[in-house]
Coordinates of C-alpha atoms and ligand atoms in Angstrom, one line a residue:
X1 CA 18.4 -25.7 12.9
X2 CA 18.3 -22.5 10.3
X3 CA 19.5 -19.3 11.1
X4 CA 16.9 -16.1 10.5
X5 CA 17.0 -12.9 10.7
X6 CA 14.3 -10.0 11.2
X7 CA 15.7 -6.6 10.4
X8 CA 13.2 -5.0 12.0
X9 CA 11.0 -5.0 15.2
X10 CA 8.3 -6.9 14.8
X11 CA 5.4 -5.7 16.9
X12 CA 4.7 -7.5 20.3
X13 CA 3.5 -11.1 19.6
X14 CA 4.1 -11.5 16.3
X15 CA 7.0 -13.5 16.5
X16 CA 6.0 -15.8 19.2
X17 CA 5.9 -18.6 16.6
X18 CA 9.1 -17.9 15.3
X19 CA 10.6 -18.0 19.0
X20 CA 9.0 -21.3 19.4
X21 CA 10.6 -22.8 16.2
X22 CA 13.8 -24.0 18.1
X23 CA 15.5 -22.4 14.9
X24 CA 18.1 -19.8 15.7
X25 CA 16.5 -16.1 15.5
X26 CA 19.0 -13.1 15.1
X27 CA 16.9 -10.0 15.9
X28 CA 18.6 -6.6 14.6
X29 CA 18.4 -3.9 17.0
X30 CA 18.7 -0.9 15.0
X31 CA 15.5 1.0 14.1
X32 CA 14.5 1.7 10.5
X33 CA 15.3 -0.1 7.3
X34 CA 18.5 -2.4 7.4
X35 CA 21.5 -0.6 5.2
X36 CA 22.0 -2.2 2.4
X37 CA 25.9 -3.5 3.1
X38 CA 24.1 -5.2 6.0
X39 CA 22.1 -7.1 3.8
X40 CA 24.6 -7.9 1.6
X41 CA 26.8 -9.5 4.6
X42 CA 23.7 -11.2 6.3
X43 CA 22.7 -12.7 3.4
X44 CA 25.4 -15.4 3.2
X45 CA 25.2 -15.8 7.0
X46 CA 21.0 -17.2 7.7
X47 CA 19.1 -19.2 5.4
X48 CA 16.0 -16.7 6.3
X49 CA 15.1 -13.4 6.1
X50 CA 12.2 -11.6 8.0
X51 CA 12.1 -8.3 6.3
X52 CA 9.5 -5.5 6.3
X53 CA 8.2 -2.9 3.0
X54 CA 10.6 -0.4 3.7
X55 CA 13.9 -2.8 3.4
X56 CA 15.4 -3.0 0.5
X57 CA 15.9 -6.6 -0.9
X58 CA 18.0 -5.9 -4.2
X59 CA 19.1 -8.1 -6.6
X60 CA 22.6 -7.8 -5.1
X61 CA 21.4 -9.2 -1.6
X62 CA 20.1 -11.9 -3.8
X63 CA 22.8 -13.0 -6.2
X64 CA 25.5 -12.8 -3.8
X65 CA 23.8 -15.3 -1.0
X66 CA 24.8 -18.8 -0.8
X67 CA 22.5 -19.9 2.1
X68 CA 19.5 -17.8 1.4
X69 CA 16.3 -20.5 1.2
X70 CA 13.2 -18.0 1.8
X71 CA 12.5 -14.0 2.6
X72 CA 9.7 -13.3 4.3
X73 CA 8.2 -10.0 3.4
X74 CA 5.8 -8.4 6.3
X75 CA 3.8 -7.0 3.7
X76 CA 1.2 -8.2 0.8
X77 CA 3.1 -6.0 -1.5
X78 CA 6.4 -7.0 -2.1
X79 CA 8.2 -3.9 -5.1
X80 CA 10.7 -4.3 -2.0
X81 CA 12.0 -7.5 -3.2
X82 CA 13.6 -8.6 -6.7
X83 CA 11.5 -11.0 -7.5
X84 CA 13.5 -11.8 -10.6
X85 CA 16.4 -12.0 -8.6
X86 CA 14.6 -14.2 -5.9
X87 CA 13.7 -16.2 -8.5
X88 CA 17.0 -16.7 -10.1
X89 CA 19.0 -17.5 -7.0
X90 CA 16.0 -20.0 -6.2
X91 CA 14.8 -17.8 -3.0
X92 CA 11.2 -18.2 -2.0
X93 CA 9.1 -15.1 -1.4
X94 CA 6.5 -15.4 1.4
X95 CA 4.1 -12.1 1.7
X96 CA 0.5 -11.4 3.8
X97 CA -2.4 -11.8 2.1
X98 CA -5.8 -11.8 3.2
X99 CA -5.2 -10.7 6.5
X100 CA -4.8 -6.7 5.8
X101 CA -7.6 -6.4 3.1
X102 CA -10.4 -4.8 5.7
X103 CA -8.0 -2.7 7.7
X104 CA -7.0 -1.3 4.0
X105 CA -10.3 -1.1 2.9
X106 CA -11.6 1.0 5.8
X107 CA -8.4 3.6 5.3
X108 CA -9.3 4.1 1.5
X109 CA -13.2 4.9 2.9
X110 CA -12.1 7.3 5.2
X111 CA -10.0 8.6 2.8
X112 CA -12.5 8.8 0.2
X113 CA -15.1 10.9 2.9
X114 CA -12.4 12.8 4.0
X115 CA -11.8 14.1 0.6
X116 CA -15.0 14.2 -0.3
X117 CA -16.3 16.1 2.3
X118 CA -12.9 18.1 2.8
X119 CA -12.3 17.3 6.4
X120 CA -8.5 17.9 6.5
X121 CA -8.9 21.7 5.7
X122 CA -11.9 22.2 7.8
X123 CA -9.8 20.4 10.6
X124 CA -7.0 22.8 9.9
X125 CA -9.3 25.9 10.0
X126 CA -10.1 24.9 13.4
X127 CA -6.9 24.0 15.2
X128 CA -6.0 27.5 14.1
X129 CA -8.7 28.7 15.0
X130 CA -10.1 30.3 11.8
X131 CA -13.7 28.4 12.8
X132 CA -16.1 31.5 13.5
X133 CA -18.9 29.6 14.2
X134 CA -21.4 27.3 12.2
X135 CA -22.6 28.6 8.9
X136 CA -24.5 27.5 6.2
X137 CA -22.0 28.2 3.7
X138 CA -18.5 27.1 4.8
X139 CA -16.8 23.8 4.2
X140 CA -18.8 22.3 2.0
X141 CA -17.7 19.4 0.3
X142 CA -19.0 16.9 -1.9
X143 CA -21.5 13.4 -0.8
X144 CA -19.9 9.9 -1.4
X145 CA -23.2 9.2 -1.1
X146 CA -24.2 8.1 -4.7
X147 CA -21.2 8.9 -6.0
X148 CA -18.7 7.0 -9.3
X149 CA -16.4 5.3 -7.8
X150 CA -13.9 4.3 -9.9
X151 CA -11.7 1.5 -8.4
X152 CA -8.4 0.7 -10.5
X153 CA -7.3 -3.1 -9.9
X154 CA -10.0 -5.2 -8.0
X155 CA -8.1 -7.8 -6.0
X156 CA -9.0 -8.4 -2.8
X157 CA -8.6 -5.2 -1.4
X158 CA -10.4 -3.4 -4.2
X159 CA -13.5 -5.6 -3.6
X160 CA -13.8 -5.2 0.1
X161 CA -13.8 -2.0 -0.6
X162 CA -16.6 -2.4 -3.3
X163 CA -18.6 -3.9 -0.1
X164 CA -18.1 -1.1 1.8
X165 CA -19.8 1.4 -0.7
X166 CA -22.6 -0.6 -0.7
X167 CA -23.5 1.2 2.4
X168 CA -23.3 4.7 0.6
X169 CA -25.6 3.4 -2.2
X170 CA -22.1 4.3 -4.8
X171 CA -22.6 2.9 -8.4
X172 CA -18.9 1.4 -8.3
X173 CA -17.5 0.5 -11.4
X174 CA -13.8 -1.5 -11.9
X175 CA -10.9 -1.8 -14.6
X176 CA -9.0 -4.9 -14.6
X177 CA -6.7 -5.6 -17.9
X178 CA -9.0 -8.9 -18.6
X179 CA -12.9 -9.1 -18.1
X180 CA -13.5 -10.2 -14.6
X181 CA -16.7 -11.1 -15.6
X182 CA -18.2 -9.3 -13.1
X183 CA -20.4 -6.2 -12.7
X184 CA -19.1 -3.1 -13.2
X185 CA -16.1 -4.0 -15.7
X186 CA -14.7 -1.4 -17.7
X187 CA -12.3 -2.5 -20.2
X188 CA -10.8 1.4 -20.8
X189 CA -9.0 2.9 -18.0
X190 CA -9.8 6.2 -19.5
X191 CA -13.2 5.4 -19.7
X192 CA -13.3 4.6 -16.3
X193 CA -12.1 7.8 -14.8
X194 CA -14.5 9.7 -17.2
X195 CA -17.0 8.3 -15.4
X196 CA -15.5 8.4 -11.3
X197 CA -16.2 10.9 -8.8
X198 CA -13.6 9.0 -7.3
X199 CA -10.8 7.3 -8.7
X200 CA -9.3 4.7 -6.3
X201 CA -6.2 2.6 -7.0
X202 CA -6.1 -1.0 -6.0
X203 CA -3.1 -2.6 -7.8
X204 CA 0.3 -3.9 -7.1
X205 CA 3.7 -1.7 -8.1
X206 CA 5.6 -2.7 -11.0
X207 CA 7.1 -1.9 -14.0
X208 CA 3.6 -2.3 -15.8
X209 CA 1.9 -0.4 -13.9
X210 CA 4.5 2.4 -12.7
X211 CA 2.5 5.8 -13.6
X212 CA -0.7 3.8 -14.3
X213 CA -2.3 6.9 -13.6
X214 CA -1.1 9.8 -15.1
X215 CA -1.6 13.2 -16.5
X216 CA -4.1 11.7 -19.3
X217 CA -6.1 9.4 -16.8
X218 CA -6.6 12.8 -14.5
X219 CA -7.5 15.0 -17.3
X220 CA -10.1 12.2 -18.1
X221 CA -11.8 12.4 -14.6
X222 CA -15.3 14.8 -14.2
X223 CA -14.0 18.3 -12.7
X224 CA -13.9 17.9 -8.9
X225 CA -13.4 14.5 -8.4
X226 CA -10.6 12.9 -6.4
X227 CA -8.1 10.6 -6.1
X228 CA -7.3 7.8 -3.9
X229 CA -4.1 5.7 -3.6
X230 CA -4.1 3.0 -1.1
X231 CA -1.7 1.0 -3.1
X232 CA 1.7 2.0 -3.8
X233 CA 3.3 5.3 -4.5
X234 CA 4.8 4.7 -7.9
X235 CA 1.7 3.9 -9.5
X236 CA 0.2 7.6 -9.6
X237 CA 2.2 10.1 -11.1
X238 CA 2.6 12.9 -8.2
X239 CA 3.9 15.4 -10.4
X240 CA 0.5 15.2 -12.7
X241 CA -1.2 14.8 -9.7
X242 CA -0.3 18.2 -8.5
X243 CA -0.8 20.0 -11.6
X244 CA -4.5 18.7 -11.4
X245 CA -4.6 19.7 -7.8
X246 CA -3.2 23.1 -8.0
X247 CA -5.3 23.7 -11.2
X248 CA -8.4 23.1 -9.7
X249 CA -9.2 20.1 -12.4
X250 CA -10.1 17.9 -9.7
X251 CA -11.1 18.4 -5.8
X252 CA -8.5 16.4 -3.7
X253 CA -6.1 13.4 -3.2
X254 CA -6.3 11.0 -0.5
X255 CA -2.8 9.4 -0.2
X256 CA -1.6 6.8 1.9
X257 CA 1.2 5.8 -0.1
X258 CA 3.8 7.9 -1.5
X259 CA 6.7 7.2 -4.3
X260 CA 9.9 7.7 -2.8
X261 CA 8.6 6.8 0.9
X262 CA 9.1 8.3 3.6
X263 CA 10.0 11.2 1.5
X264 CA 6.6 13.2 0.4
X265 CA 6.4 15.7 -2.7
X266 CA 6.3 18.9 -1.2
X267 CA 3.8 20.0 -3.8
X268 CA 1.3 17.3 -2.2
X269 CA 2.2 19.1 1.2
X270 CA 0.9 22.3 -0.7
X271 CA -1.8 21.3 -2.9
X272 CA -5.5 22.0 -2.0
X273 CA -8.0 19.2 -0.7
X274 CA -5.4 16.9 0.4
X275 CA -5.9 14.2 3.0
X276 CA -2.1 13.1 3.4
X277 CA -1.5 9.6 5.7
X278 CA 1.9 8.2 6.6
X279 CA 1.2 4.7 5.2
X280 CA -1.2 3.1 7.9
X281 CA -3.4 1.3 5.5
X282 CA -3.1 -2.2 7.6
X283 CA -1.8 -0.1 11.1
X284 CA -4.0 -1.8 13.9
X285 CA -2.5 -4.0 16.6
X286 CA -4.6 -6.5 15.5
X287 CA -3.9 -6.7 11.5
X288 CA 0.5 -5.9 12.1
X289 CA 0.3 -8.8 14.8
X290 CA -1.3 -11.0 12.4
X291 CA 0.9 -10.0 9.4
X292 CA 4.4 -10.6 11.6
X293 CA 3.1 -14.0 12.4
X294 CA 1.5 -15.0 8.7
X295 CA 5.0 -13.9 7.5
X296 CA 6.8 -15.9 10.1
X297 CA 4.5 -18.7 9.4
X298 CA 5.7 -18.9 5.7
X299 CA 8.9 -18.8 6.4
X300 CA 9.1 -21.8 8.7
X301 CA 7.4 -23.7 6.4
X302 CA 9.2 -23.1 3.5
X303 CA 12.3 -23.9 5.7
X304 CA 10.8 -27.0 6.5
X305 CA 10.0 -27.8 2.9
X306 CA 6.2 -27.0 2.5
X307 CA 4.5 -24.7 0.5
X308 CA 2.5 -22.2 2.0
X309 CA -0.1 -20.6 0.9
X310 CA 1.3 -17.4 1.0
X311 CA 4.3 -17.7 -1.4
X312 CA 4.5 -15.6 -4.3
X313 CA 4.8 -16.4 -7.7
X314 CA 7.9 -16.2 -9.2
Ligands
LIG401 C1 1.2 -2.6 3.0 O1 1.3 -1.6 2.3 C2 1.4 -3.9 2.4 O2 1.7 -4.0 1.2 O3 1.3 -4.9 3.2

């Protein structure tokens, strides 16, 4: 029998296989991302971990655990974890692919229309009740509606995401660093966001791609186009960002995803044409449920000696 921990609350049925494993499953109580001494101490007490984006798995967790076997990340990204440090001490990752690619999808559309056609703002005017009445003149944004999009990174999420704007009749180009060999390659990044009326980011956080899109990639975009970061904070620079925004180089951000989560640049608070979420990309009952249990799922195999499907490369 192993000994796992989840340092979080998973959401209701999520863990129902990992109750049913017969292995021994410490829940922690506390709310909110486990402190990093506790990780520290649990990692020499349970062979598995059960973690979610926002805990920390450093490479101290990692080198100082003698029973560690496998960390399973709730999450498809996993910048949480040191994956070098995984790898050295020999601990599996298991992550959750596949299953939050549409939920993800539909949060970058909505964020896309809701920068395009400035609903934040026009939602604001209202609430305070600064809305006067219909006229032909106010609010008006821009159409996705045959727009450039621009996606950056075209994994699975970038692609179902390239579906989706079938249905708006978008021409959607895509940069990848090697030739996908599909339609709509560009081999430039800057090239790329010359051409985008929106510039969406679709790729992974790490040292390669930390700042991916800074203040050269926005000065390369057309004048009021936006920007879209489904992703991962770190890969947009926020500061550039801002500067473009305040400017009035380009229209509007749509962020789901900040660098430095929960914490938010209070310039983006400011800045015009913003559409600001609190990192719901893959937040329906539905998609969490199924990510607790594909997590889970990897874990308990690994324990057992398979290999899952879901395990990240080292
Ligand atoms: C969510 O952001 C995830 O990486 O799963």
């Amino acid at each position: 029998m192993a000994r796992i921990l989840v340092t979080q609350k998973l959401v209701a049925g999520g863990d129902t296989r990992l109750r049913a494993s017969g292995h021994e499953v410490v829940q922690r109580n506390d709310d909110g991302p486990m402190p990093a001494a506790d990780l520290i101490a649990a990692s020499d007490q349970f062979d598995a971990i059960v973690c979610l984006l926002s805990d920390r798995i450093s490479a101290q967790v990692l080198h100082e655990t003698t029973t560690l076997k496998v960390v399973g990340n709730v999450a498809v990204g996993v910048d949480n974890i040191d994956r070098e440090a995984a790898a050295a001490a020999g601990v599996t990752i298991v992550n959750t692919p596949g299953v939050l690619d549409a939920a993800t999808a539909d949060i970058a559309l909505l964020l896309m229309l809701s920068t395009r056609r400035g609903a934040s703002a026009a939602e604001a005017d209202l609430r305070a009740g600064r809305w006067a009445g219909w006229s032909l003149g106010d609010h008006l944004g821009q159409d996705l509606t045959g727009a450039t999009v621009g996606l950056v990174g075209y994994g699975r999420i970038g692609q179902a995401v390239a579906r989706r704007l079938e249905g708006f009749d978008a021409t959607v180009l895509h940069h990848t660093r090697s030739d996908t060999g599909l339609s709509g390659w560009t081999a430039s990044l800057l090239g790329l966001a010359a051409r985008s009326d929106v510039l969406s980011i679709h790729v992974p956080s790490s040292a390669d791609t930390h700042h991916l899109i800074d203040g050269e990639v926005l000065a390369a975009l057309p004048s009021g186009a936006v920007v879209i970061n489904t992703a991962r904070g770190p890969v947009l620079d926020e500061e550039a960002l801002a500067d473009a925004l305040f400017a009035g180089r380009i229209a509007g951000a749509g962020l789901d995803v900040f660098d430095g989560e929960p914490h938010v640049n209070p310039r983006l608070l400011e800045a015009p044409g913003c559409t600001l979420l609190p990192h719901i990309g893959s937040a329906t009952v539905a998609v969490r449920r199924a990510m607790c249990d594909l997590a889970c799922a990897g874990v308990l195999a690994v324990l057992a000696g398979e290999t899952p499907a879901n395990i990240v490369a080292p």
